[in-house]
Short mmCIF file of C-alpha atoms in Angstrom, two decimals:
data_model
loop_
_atom_site.label_atom_id
_atom_site.label_comp_id
_atom_site.label_asym_id
_atom_site.label_seq_id
_atom_site.Cartn_x
_atom_site.Cartn_y
_atom_site.Cartn_z
CA MET L 26 11.25 29.46 -0.01
CA PRO L 27 10.39 31.90 -2.84
CA ASN L 28 11.65 30.66 -6.20
CA PHE L 29 12.71 33.47 -8.54
CA ARG L 30 15.93 34.66 -10.15
CA THR L 31 14.93 37.82 -12.02
CA LYS L 32 13.04 41.05 -11.42
CA ASP L 33 10.19 39.87 -13.66
CA GLY L 34 10.10 36.51 -11.87
CA LEU L 35 9.79 38.22 -8.47
CA LEU L 36 7.02 40.58 -9.59
CA GLU L 37 5.18 37.73 -11.30
CA GLU L 38 5.33 35.51 -8.22
CA PHE L 39 4.28 38.34 -5.91
CA SER L 40 1.33 39.32 -8.15
CA THR L 41 0.19 35.70 -8.44
CA GLU L 42 0.29 35.20 -4.68
CA LEU L 43 -1.67 38.39 -4.00
CA ARG L 44 -4.26 37.45 -6.60
CA ASP L 45 -4.61 33.94 -5.14
CA HIS L 46 -5.21 35.43 -1.67
CA LYS L 47 -7.70 38.11 -2.73
CA TYR L 48 -10.46 36.44 -0.72
CA GLY L 49 -8.56 37.28 2.48
CA ILE L 50 -7.41 40.81 1.62
CA GLU L 51 -9.67 43.84 1.27
CA SER L 52 -7.41 45.43 -1.36
CA TYR L 53 -3.77 45.69 -2.45
CA THR L 54 -1.55 47.72 -4.75
CA THR L 55 0.42 46.37 -7.68
CA PRO L 56 3.85 45.21 -6.42
CA VAL L 57 6.73 47.58 -7.22
CA MET L 58 10.46 46.99 -7.12
CA LEU L 59 12.40 48.60 -4.29
CA VAL L 60 15.86 47.38 -5.19
CA GLU L 61 17.19 44.98 -7.81
CA GLN L 62 20.35 43.86 -5.99
CA PRO L 63 19.25 41.97 -4.02
CA LEU L 64 15.77 41.57 -5.51
CA LYS L 65 13.03 43.08 -3.35
CA ALA L 66 9.48 44.31 -4.07
CA GLU L 67 6.65 45.79 -1.97
CA SER L 68 2.87 46.03 -2.03
CA VAL L 69 0.49 47.93 0.28
CA LEU L 70 -2.31 45.73 1.62
CA ILE L 71 -5.48 46.58 3.51
CA LEU L 72 -6.35 43.52 5.59
CA LEU L 73 -9.90 42.42 6.37
CA SER L 74 -9.47 43.98 9.80
CA GLY L 75 -8.91 47.36 8.13
CA THR L 76 -5.22 47.48 9.02
CA LYS L 77 -2.97 48.82 6.28
CA VAL L 78 0.40 47.10 6.02
CA VAL L 79 3.36 47.05 3.68
CA VAL L 80 4.34 43.55 2.60
CA ALA L 81 7.75 42.97 1.04
CA LEU L 82 9.04 39.95 -0.87
CA ASP L 83 12.72 39.09 -1.27
CA THR L 84 14.83 35.92 -1.26
CA SER L 85 14.32 35.46 2.49
CA GLY L 86 10.51 35.38 2.15
CA TYR L 87 7.58 37.67 2.95
CA THR L 88 7.86 40.37 5.62
CA ALA L 89 5.37 42.97 6.85
CA ARG L 90 5.50 46.37 8.55
CA SER L 91 2.61 48.54 9.69
CA ILE L 92 1.86 52.08 8.56
CA PRO L 93 1.32 54.54 11.44
CA ASN L 94 -2.34 55.55 11.94
CA SER L 95 -3.26 52.98 9.36
CA LYS L 96 -6.77 52.21 10.65
CA LYS L 97 -9.65 53.44 8.54
CA ASN L 98 -11.62 53.86 11.79
CA SER L 99 -9.50 56.03 14.05
CA SER L 100 -11.39 54.75 17.10
CA VAL L 101 -9.68 51.37 16.59
CA ASN L 102 -6.06 51.12 17.64
CA SER L 103 -3.31 49.83 15.34
CA GLY L 104 -2.93 46.05 15.27
CA THR L 105 -0.56 44.72 17.89
CA LEU L 106 0.18 41.52 15.96
CA LEU L 107 2.36 43.47 13.58
CA ASP L 108 4.56 44.55 16.46
CA LYS L 109 5.24 40.88 17.16
CA HIS L 110 6.01 39.88 13.61
CA ALA L 111 7.44 43.07 12.08
CA GLY L 112 10.45 42.21 9.95
CA LYS L 113 10.09 38.47 10.50
CA PRO L 114 10.33 36.55 7.18
CA PHE L 115 7.58 34.06 6.34
CA GLU L 116 8.05 31.38 3.71
CA THR L 117 4.60 31.95 2.20
CA LEU L 118 2.10 34.79 2.02
CA THR L 119 -0.46 32.48 3.60
CA ALA L 120 1.71 32.06 6.71
CA LEU L 121 2.24 35.82 6.99
CA LEU L 122 -1.46 36.62 6.67
CA LEU L 123 -2.40 33.96 9.22
CA ALA L 124 0.00 35.57 11.69
CA GLU L 125 -0.95 39.17 10.96
CA SER L 126 -4.73 38.99 10.42
CA PRO L 127 -7.02 36.95 12.70
CA GLU L 128 -9.82 37.48 10.17
CA PHE L 129 -7.75 35.83 7.43
CA ASN L 130 -7.89 32.43 9.12
CA LYS L 131 -11.70 32.54 9.07
CA ALA L 132 -11.75 33.81 5.49
CA MET L 133 -9.42 31.02 4.37
CA HIS L 134 -11.58 28.33 5.95
CA ASN L 135 -14.71 29.88 4.45
CA GLN L 136 -13.01 29.86 1.05
CA ARG L 137 -12.07 26.19 1.40
CA ASP L 138 -15.55 25.26 2.56
CA ALA L 139 -17.10 27.11 -0.36
CA LYS L 140 -14.82 25.29 -2.82
CA ALA L 141 -15.55 21.93 -1.23
CA LYS L 142 -19.32 22.51 -1.43
CA ALA L 143 -19.24 23.93 -4.95
CA LYS L 144 -20.56 21.60 -7.63
CA TYR L 145 -17.87 20.10 -9.88
CA GLU L 146 -18.85 21.06 -13.42
CA PRO L 147 -16.18 20.41 -16.08
CA GLU L 148 -18.66 21.18 -18.89
CA VAL L 149 -19.32 24.63 -17.43
CA PHE L 150 -15.57 25.24 -17.16
CA ARG L 151 -15.11 24.25 -20.83
CA ASP L 152 -17.95 26.56 -21.87
CA SER L 153 -16.30 29.38 -19.92
CA ILE L 154 -13.06 28.84 -21.85
CA PHE L 155 -14.99 29.23 -25.11
CA GLN L 156 -16.51 32.45 -23.78
CA LEU L 157 -13.07 33.85 -22.96
CA ILE L 158 -11.98 33.70 -26.60
CA GLU L 159 -15.28 33.96 -28.49
CA ASP L 160 -14.42 37.32 -30.10
CA ILE L 161 -10.73 36.56 -30.74
CA ASP L 162 -9.24 35.45 -34.05
CA PRO L 163 -8.14 31.79 -33.56
CA THR L 164 -4.73 32.65 -35.03
CA ASP L 165 -4.12 35.63 -32.74
CA TYR L 166 -2.13 33.69 -30.15
CA SER L 167 -1.11 36.81 -28.25
CA LYS L 168 -4.71 37.83 -27.56
CA ILE L 169 -5.67 34.25 -26.72
CA SER L 170 -2.80 34.14 -24.23
CA ASP L 171 -3.91 37.44 -22.67
CA ALA L 172 -7.49 36.16 -22.41
CA LEU L 173 -6.39 32.95 -20.68
CA ASP L 174 -4.21 35.01 -18.37
CA ALA L 175 -7.12 37.23 -17.39
CA GLY L 176 -9.42 34.22 -17.14
CA GLY L 177 -7.70 33.12 -13.96
CA ASN L 178 -9.33 36.04 -12.16
CA THR L 179 -12.79 34.57 -12.66
CA LEU L 180 -12.29 30.86 -13.41
CA ASP L 181 -11.09 28.32 -10.87
CA TYR L 182 -7.93 27.13 -12.66
CA HIS L 183 -6.75 25.52 -9.45
CA ARG L 184 -9.73 23.21 -9.11
CA TYR L 185 -10.06 22.45 -12.82
CA GLY L 186 -6.34 22.19 -13.59
CA ASP L 187 -6.55 18.59 -14.86
CA VAL L 188 -9.61 19.36 -16.97
CA PHE L 189 -7.86 22.46 -18.30
CA PHE L 190 -4.94 20.41 -19.60
CA ASP L 191 -7.30 17.88 -21.21
CA ILE L 192 -8.97 20.80 -23.02
CA LEU L 193 -5.65 22.36 -24.00
CA VAL L 194 -4.54 19.07 -25.56
CA THR L 195 -7.66 17.48 -27.05
CA GLY L 196 -9.92 20.49 -27.43
CA GLY L 197 -12.59 18.80 -25.31
CA LEU L 198 -13.14 16.80 -22.15
CA ILE L 199 -11.70 13.30 -21.69
CA ALA L 200 -14.53 11.17 -20.36
CA PRO L 201 -13.96 7.97 -18.34
CA GLY L 202 -12.54 5.40 -20.73
CA GLY L 203 -10.68 8.02 -22.78
CA ILE L 204 -13.47 9.18 -25.12
CA ILE L 205 -13.09 12.85 -26.09
CA GLN L 206 -16.25 14.90 -25.55
CA ASP L 207 -16.22 18.00 -27.75
CA ASP L 208 -18.77 20.79 -27.42
CA GLU L 209 -21.86 19.86 -29.46
CA GLU L 210 -22.08 23.28 -31.12
CA LEU L 211 -18.57 24.71 -31.13
CA GLY L 212 -16.54 21.51 -31.47
CA LYS L 213 -12.95 21.65 -30.24
CA VAL L 214 -11.34 24.59 -28.49
CA PRO L 215 -9.50 26.31 -31.39
CA PHE L 216 -6.18 26.80 -29.58
CA SER L 217 -5.93 23.16 -28.44
CA LEU L 218 -3.01 21.03 -29.59
CA PHE L 219 -5.24 18.71 -31.65
CA VAL L 220 -6.44 21.75 -33.65
CA LEU L 221 -3.19 23.73 -33.94
CA GLY L 222 -1.26 20.63 -35.00
CA ARG L 223 -3.50 19.72 -37.93
CA GLY L 224 -2.20 19.70 -41.48
CA ASP L 225 1.37 19.85 -42.70
CA ASN L 226 2.63 22.21 -39.99
CA GLN L 227 2.38 19.94 -36.96
CA LEU L 228 5.59 21.18 -35.40
CA THR L 229 4.79 24.87 -35.95
CA GLY L 230 1.35 24.41 -34.43
CA ALA L 231 2.79 22.45 -31.51
CA ARG L 232 5.25 25.26 -30.81
CA HIS L 233 2.48 27.88 -30.78
CA TRP L 234 0.63 25.63 -28.34
CA GLY L 235 3.76 25.21 -26.22
CA ASP L 236 4.14 28.98 -26.03
CA LEU L 237 0.58 29.29 -24.72
CA ILE L 238 1.32 26.67 -22.06
CA HIS L 239 4.51 28.45 -20.98
CA LYS L 240 2.87 31.88 -20.71
CA LEU L 241 -0.08 30.49 -18.80
CA THR L 242 2.04 28.59 -16.27
CA ARG L 243 4.40 31.51 -15.76
CA ARG L 244 1.40 33.45 -14.48
CA TYR L 245 -0.19 30.54 -12.62
CA LYS L 246 2.71 28.52 -11.21
CA TYR L 247 0.53 25.86 -9.63
CA LEU L 248 -0.60 24.78 -13.11
CA GLU L 249 2.88 23.41 -13.85
CA SER L 250 2.49 20.45 -11.51
CA LYS L 251 -1.17 19.97 -12.42
CA PHE L 252 -0.38 19.86 -16.14
CA ALA L 253 2.53 17.45 -15.57
CA GLU L 254 0.23 15.10 -13.63
CA SER L 255 -2.53 15.43 -16.23
CA SER L 256 -0.16 14.57 -19.08
CA VAL L 257 -0.06 11.02 -17.70
CA HIS L 258 -3.86 10.86 -17.89
CA VAL L 259 -3.78 12.11 -21.50
CA LEU L 260 -1.12 9.58 -22.55
CA ARG L 261 -2.95 6.65 -20.98
CA HIS L 262 -5.71 7.07 -23.56
CA ILE L 263 -3.74 7.21 -26.82
CA HIS L 264 -5.66 4.10 -27.95
CA ARG L 265 -8.74 6.32 -28.12
CA TYR L 266 -7.17 8.95 -30.39
CA SER L 267 -6.78 8.83 -34.16
CA GLU L 268 -3.43 8.15 -35.80
CA GLU L 269 -3.13 11.82 -36.76
CA GLU L 270 -3.99 12.96 -33.22
CA ASN L 271 -1.34 10.66 -31.77
CA LYS L 272 1.28 12.11 -34.10
CA ILE L 273 0.23 15.61 -33.06
CA LEU L 274 0.31 14.63 -29.38
CA ALA L 275 3.77 13.04 -29.75
CA THR L 276 5.00 16.28 -31.34
CA GLY L 277 3.45 18.45 -28.61
CA ILE L 278 4.84 16.36 -25.76
CA SER L 279 8.26 16.44 -27.43
CA VAL L 280 8.12 20.24 -27.62
CA LEU L 281 7.29 20.51 -23.90
CA VAL L 282 10.09 18.08 -22.99
CA SER L 283 12.62 19.91 -25.20
CA ASP L 284 11.64 23.21 -23.56
CA GLY L 285 12.11 21.73 -20.10
CA PHE L 286 8.44 22.11 -19.12
CA LEU L 287 7.92 18.34 -18.89
CA THR L 288 10.30 15.52 -18.05
CA MET L 289 10.25 12.17 -19.80
CA GLU L 290 8.53 10.62 -16.77
CA PRO L 291 4.96 10.75 -18.17
CA LEU L 292 6.11 8.36 -20.92
CA LYS L 293 6.03 5.55 -18.37
CA ALA L 294 2.25 5.56 -18.85
CA LEU L 295 2.85 4.12 -22.33
CA GLN L 296 4.37 0.95 -20.86
CA GLU L 297 0.95 -0.36 -19.82
CA ASP L 298 0.02 -3.66 -21.46
CA HIS L 299 -3.00 -2.39 -23.38
CA LEU L 300 -0.79 0.18 -25.13
CA THR L 301 2.28 -1.97 -25.82
CA LYS L 302 0.65 -5.21 -27.00
CA ASP L 303 -0.30 -3.94 -30.50
CA GLY L 304 2.71 -1.65 -30.98
CA LEU L 305 0.78 1.58 -30.36
CA ALA L 306 3.12 2.73 -27.56
CA LEU L 307 6.14 2.02 -29.76
CA ARG L 308 4.75 4.04 -32.67
CA PHE L 309 4.02 6.95 -30.35
CA LEU L 310 7.46 6.77 -28.75
CA THR L 311 9.19 6.59 -32.13
CA GLU L 312 7.41 9.70 -33.39
CA MET L 313 8.12 11.60 -30.21
CA LEU L 314 11.82 10.72 -30.19
CA ARG L 315 12.14 11.64 -33.85
CA VAL L 316 10.88 15.14 -33.11
CA TYR L 317 12.98 15.42 -29.95
CA LEU L 318 16.22 14.37 -31.67
CA ALA L 319 15.72 16.97 -34.39
CA ASP L 320 16.62 19.65 -31.81
CA ASN L 321 18.52 17.67 -29.17
CA SER L 322 21.54 15.36 -29.11
CA ILE L 323 21.42 11.67 -28.30
CA ASN L 324 23.36 12.45 -25.09
CA GLN L 325 20.67 14.92 -24.02
CA LEU L 326 18.07 12.25 -24.67
CA HIS L 327 20.02 9.74 -22.60
CA LYS L 328 20.28 12.18 -19.68
CA ALA L 329 16.57 13.02 -19.91
CA LEU L 330 15.62 9.32 -19.84
CA VAL L 331 17.94 8.59 -16.91
CA ARG L 332 16.70 11.58 -14.89
CA ALA L 333 13.10 10.48 -15.37
CA LYS L 334 13.99 6.82 -14.63
CA VAL L 335 12.13 5.72 -17.74
CA GLY L 336 14.20 2.56 -17.97
CA ASP L 337 14.96 0.45 -21.04
CA LEU L 338 13.25 1.63 -24.23
CA ILE L 339 12.66 -2.00 -25.12
CA MET L 340 9.83 -2.00 -22.54
CA PHE L 341 7.75 0.07 -25.01
CA PHE L 342 7.86 -2.83 -27.49
CA PRO L 343 5.15 -5.51 -27.63
CA PRO L 344 5.99 -8.29 -25.12
CA ASN L 345 6.76 -10.79 -27.88
CA LYS L 346 9.26 -8.42 -29.52
CA ARG L 347 11.37 -7.39 -26.55
CA ASP L 348 14.72 -8.62 -27.82
CA GLU L 349 17.82 -6.99 -29.27
CA ASP L 350 17.14 -8.05 -32.87
CA CYS L 351 13.61 -6.59 -32.91
CA PHE L 352 14.89 -3.38 -31.32
CA ALA L 353 17.64 -3.00 -33.92
CA ARG L 354 15.40 -3.87 -36.88
CA HIS L 355 12.73 -1.37 -35.82
CA PHE L 356 15.02 1.63 -35.44
CA GLU L 357 17.04 0.70 -38.55
CA ALA L 358 13.78 0.79 -40.51
CA GLU L 359 13.00 4.18 -38.93
CA ASP L 360 16.49 5.44 -39.85
CA MET L 361 17.34 6.15 -36.20
CA PRO L 362 20.64 4.26 -35.71
CA GLU L 363 21.66 6.49 -32.80
CA LEU L 364 18.94 4.87 -30.70
CA ILE L 365 20.40 1.43 -31.39
CA GLU L 366 23.78 2.64 -30.11
CA LEU L 367 22.15 4.26 -27.08
CA HIS L 368 20.28 1.05 -26.30
CA ALA L 369 23.49 -1.00 -26.48
CA LYS L 370 25.18 1.40 -24.04
CA THR L 371 22.16 1.38 -21.75
CA VAL L 372 22.06 -2.42 -21.69
CA THR L 373 25.76 -2.52 -20.82
CA ILE L 374 25.26 -0.02 -17.99
CA VAL L 375 22.38 -2.08 -16.64
CA LYS L 376 24.39 -5.30 -16.80
CA ARG L 377 27.31 -3.66 -15.06
CA GLY L 378 25.04 -2.38 -12.32
CA GLU L 379 23.50 -5.82 -11.91
CA LEU L 380 26.91 -7.40 -11.28
CA VAL L 381 27.83 -4.72 -8.73
CA ASP L 382 24.54 -5.25 -6.91
CA ARG L 383 24.86 -9.02 -7.03
CA VAL L 384 28.38 -9.00 -5.59
CA ALA L 385 27.31 -6.68 -2.77
CA SER L 386 24.27 -8.88 -2.09
CA ILE L 387 26.32 -12.10 -1.90
CA ILE L 388 28.75 -10.50 0.55
CA ARG L 389 25.99 -9.10 2.77
CA GLU L 390 24.18 -12.44 2.84
CA GLY L 391 27.42 -14.23 3.69
CA ARG L 392 28.12 -11.81 6.51
CA GLU L 393 24.63 -12.34 7.92
CA GLU L 394 25.30 -16.08 8.14
CA GLU L 395 28.30 -15.49 10.37
CA ASN L 396 27.81 -15.61 14.15
CA GLU L 397 29.79 -13.82 16.80
CA ASP L 398 30.21 -17.14 18.58
CA ASP L 399 31.84 -18.81 15.54
CA GLU L 400 35.38 -20.05 15.95
CA GLN L 401 38.06 -18.52 13.75
CA ASP L 402 38.09 -21.57 11.48
CA GLU L 403 34.32 -21.41 11.01
CA ARG L 404 34.45 -17.71 10.23
CA GLU L 405 37.16 -18.25 7.64
CA GLU L 406 35.07 -20.99 6.04
CA HIS L 407 32.14 -18.59 5.75
CA ILE L 408 34.36 -15.96 4.12
CA LYS L 409 35.86 -18.52 1.75
CA ALA L 410 32.39 -19.74 0.68
CA THR L 411 31.32 -16.15 0.07
CA ASN L 412 34.41 -15.44 -2.01
CA ILE L 413 33.85 -18.55 -4.12
CA SER L 414 30.27 -17.41 -4.82
CA VAL L 415 31.45 -13.93 -5.82
CA VAL L 416 34.08 -15.31 -8.20
CA ARG L 417 31.52 -17.67 -9.74
CA GLU L 418 29.08 -14.81 -10.28
CA ALA L 419 31.78 -12.59 -11.81
CA LYS L 420 32.92 -15.27 -14.25
CA LEU L 421 29.35 -16.02 -15.29
CA ALA L 422 28.89 -12.31 -16.05
CA MET L 423 32.16 -12.27 -18.01
CA ARG L 424 31.03 -15.13 -20.22
CA ALA L 425 27.47 -13.88 -20.67
CA ASN L 426 28.50 -10.33 -21.59
CA LYS L 427 31.84 -11.12 -23.26
CA TRP L 428 33.68 -8.89 -20.81
CA GLU L 429 37.44 -8.97 -20.37
CA GLU L 430 39.02 -9.29 -16.93
CA PRO L 431 39.92 -5.57 -16.62
CA GLN L 432 36.27 -4.62 -17.24
CA THR L 433 35.06 -7.07 -14.63
CA ILE L 434 37.48 -6.43 -11.77
CA VAL L 435 36.42 -2.78 -11.38
CA LEU L 436 32.77 -3.83 -11.02
CA VAL L 437 33.68 -6.46 -8.43
CA TRP L 438 35.60 -3.81 -6.48
CA ASP L 439 32.52 -1.57 -6.45
CA GLY L 440 30.38 -4.46 -5.25
CA ILE L 441 32.80 -5.27 -2.44
CA MET L 442 32.87 -1.65 -1.29
CA ASN L 443 29.09 -1.27 -1.60
CA ALA L 444 28.68 -4.15 0.84
CA VAL L 445 30.37 -2.18 3.65
CA ASN L 446 28.11 -0.69 6.30
CA TRP L 447 30.16 2.47 6.70
CA SER L 448 30.44 3.91 10.18
CA PHE L 449 29.37 7.48 10.90
CA LYS L 450 32.58 7.89 12.91
CA ALA L 451 35.52 8.98 10.76
CA GLU L 452 38.05 7.18 12.95
CA HIS L 453 36.51 3.80 12.05
CA ILE L 454 36.65 4.19 8.25
CA GLU L 455 40.28 3.14 7.75
CA ALA L 456 39.83 -0.09 9.69
CA GLN L 457 36.63 -0.88 7.82
CA VAL L 458 38.06 -0.50 4.33
CA LEU L 459 41.23 -2.43 5.12
CA LYS L 460 39.25 -5.23 6.75
CA GLN L 461 36.97 -5.48 3.72
CA ILE L 462 39.92 -5.74 1.35
CA HIS L 463 41.55 -8.37 3.52
CA ARG L 464 38.38 -10.48 3.73
CA HIS L 465 37.84 -10.51 -0.03
CA SER L 466 41.40 -10.27 -1.35
CA GLU L 467 41.08 -13.81 -2.74
CA VAL L 468 38.35 -12.58 -5.08
CA LEU L 469 40.45 -9.66 -6.28
CA GLU L 470 43.51 -11.86 -6.72
CA VAL L 471 41.66 -14.46 -8.82
CA LEU L 472 40.30 -11.75 -11.12
CA THR L 473 43.63 -9.96 -11.66
CA THR L 474 45.64 -12.62 -13.46
CA GLU L 475 46.95 -10.19 -16.08
CA PRO L 476 49.08 -7.05 -15.61
CA LYS L 477 46.48 -4.92 -17.39
CA SER L 478 43.85 -6.14 -14.92
CA GLU L 479 46.02 -4.98 -12.02
CA ILE L 480 46.53 -1.58 -13.65
CA ALA L 481 42.80 -1.29 -14.37
CA LEU L 482 42.01 -2.07 -10.73
CA LEU L 483 44.55 0.40 -9.37
CA LYS L 484 43.33 3.20 -11.65
CA HIS L 485 39.78 2.46 -10.61
CA VAL L 486 40.69 2.44 -6.90
CA GLN L 487 42.28 5.86 -7.46
CA LEU L 488 39.06 7.20 -9.01
CA TYR L 489 36.98 5.53 -6.31
CA ALA L 490 39.03 7.07 -3.49
CA HIS L 491 38.90 10.45 -5.22
CA GLY L 492 35.11 10.25 -5.47
CA GLU L 493 34.68 9.00 -1.87
CA PRO L 494 35.96 11.77 0.43
CA ARG L 495 35.98 9.43 3.44
CA LEU L 496 38.53 7.20 1.69
CA THR L 497 40.73 9.83 0.04
CA LYS L 498 43.29 10.10 2.83
CA TYR L 499 43.55 6.29 3.14
CA PHE L 500 44.45 5.65 -0.51
CA GLY L 501 48.08 4.86 0.33
CA ARG L 502 47.02 2.36 3.00
CA ILE L 503 44.56 0.75 0.56
CA VAL L 504 47.29 0.27 -2.06
CA LEU L 505 49.61 -1.19 0.59
CA GLU L 506 46.92 -3.65 1.68
CA LEU L 507 46.32 -4.71 -1.93
CA TYR L 508 50.06 -5.29 -2.27
CA ASN L 509 50.35 -7.22 1.00
CA THR L 510 47.46 -9.51 0.03
CA ASP L 511 49.06 -10.27 -3.38
CA VAL L 512 46.36 -8.53 -5.38
CA LEU L 513 48.76 -5.94 -6.84
CA SER L 514 52.33 -6.67 -7.87
CA ASP L 515 55.24 -4.30 -7.32
CA SER L 516 55.59 -3.75 -11.07
CA ALA L 517 51.91 -2.72 -11.39
CA ILE L 518 52.24 -0.20 -8.56
CA ILE L 519 55.48 1.25 -9.95
CA PHE L 520 53.98 1.51 -13.45
CA TRP L 521 50.91 3.31 -12.10
CA PHE L 522 53.11 5.67 -10.06
CA THR L 523 55.45 6.58 -12.92
CA LYS L 524 53.08 6.86 -15.87
CA GLY L 525 49.67 5.31 -15.25
CA ALA L 526 47.98 7.51 -12.65
CA LYS L 527 44.79 9.33 -13.58
CA PRO L 528 44.66 13.14 -13.25
CA GLU L 529 41.99 13.00 -10.53
CA GLY L 530 43.70 13.64 -7.19
CA LYS L 531 46.99 12.60 -8.73
CA SER L 532 49.42 14.74 -6.77
CA GLY L 533 47.96 13.82 -3.38
CA PHE L 534 47.78 10.11 -4.19
CA LEU L 535 51.35 10.05 -5.52
CA LYS L 536 52.50 11.63 -2.30
CA GLN L 537 50.66 8.99 -0.24
CA THR L 538 52.25 6.12 -2.18
CA GLU L 539 55.72 7.58 -2.70
CA ALA L 540 57.33 5.79 0.25
CA LEU L 541 55.90 2.44 -0.83
CA VAL L 542 57.06 2.90 -4.42
CA ARG L 543 60.59 3.87 -3.35
CA LYS L 544 60.71 0.73 -1.21
CA LEU L 545 59.49 -1.43 -4.09
CA GLU L 546 62.01 0.12 -6.47
CA ALA L 547 64.80 -0.62 -3.99
CA LEU L 548 63.66 -4.24 -3.70
CA GLU L 549 63.63 -4.57 -7.48
CA ALA L 550 67.14 -3.11 -7.66
CA ASP L 551 68.33 -5.62 -5.03
CA ASP L 552 66.80 -8.49 -6.99
CA ASP L 553 68.50 -7.32 -10.17
CA SER L 554 71.90 -7.08 -8.46
CA GLU L 555 71.53 -10.58 -7.01
CA GLU L 556 70.76 -11.95 -10.47
CA ASP L 557 73.84 -10.22 -11.85
#
């Protein structure tokens, strides 16, 4: 569907689409706004068949309507296709034109054939870029931006998108193997990152460059994805650039990431062996993160890395230095202690996730070993063996990571629940969760030997049930099952009910457990009276 939120965004998208389809349209007018709430714009098109139509763009897509007596040749009747599709929204302008204009289909195929047969000439494209800006002052970024904008009318940005980004970064072409080929006479393109970032004002130059990228891709949307893909190609060859060029590139990439144009995902290219072995990837990463953290918080960095699934930063270190001490020493020397703290948190998160996954895996494997024909005793032996393996794994993780019991029990709970193959039928969910607790209650009991472990588990179960809508209404039954299987004591449940419950879903969960708590309180009162 069309992707715009503002009047300017709509007009920009509409104009770009019309320009990209000019080979299949005889002529068109500049789009104009009809209404701004909701957003809607129109343009008058003359199709190759000679039919004049009004095409509108709004949030539902592209629609067309004919203009009476719209044929240039009055001897030809108005197109009947428009009668069929009038008012029908199309997701793309291509789809609308294919439906409305039989000639467009042929024009589109001719255009594709012409592009396929055209000789691929990156050097000619680079020379054309020089020609666009030959009479412009290299520091007049506004005029350079306008020239690049207009250049899309004559140059094939779509076909040469990857080459374009290479030029915008390095000032030349990146040949196979990563060697930069500058123009023999003119050298580097003057508005490239490697030129603008020279000297003491690397960041200022990188920001001017970033502005050019943003303006260009706002006009030509398809360049966003092409530039993102090409950034990986550029980063793979940092061993071919000078130390200064790598610092400039790290600054430029950081600017694009900070602005939201790029994600951190292209950085994965730096984890290749030929870049990590001599510390080059680490030096690049360090410089990039230094620039990024000047304008962004460590939490923003963490979110950006997680979203891009970059993984552990230690993987950018040389293989023989991928340990906690080397990581800490490096970023202490670089005066970036926040990265050491982030790494420690990331490692903990990874270790926690590993235990959850391992517990779920052990339970699934144990369940697969069970047969429907097994006797009850055999089935119980299978479950017991599985529970012993889970406990062993949990205690190994506790010792290795120096975790306390309350930290561990919540992870084991998640692993046990993750091992359930949840039914699509809502009426089966209650039985499934209660059965799973019953089967593995021995595990939970062994790992809740302290009152604070019981409270930690109960609070976590509350949060888990709140975050899992299918379990929310069964929270009271879950707590009862944990009590009946001796995982939770009456004192732990009463404490949670009176002062330990979390805010999330609290009122509903208290209501579900109120009857149980009143019963437990009465039993405690009876015990006290008997002792008296």
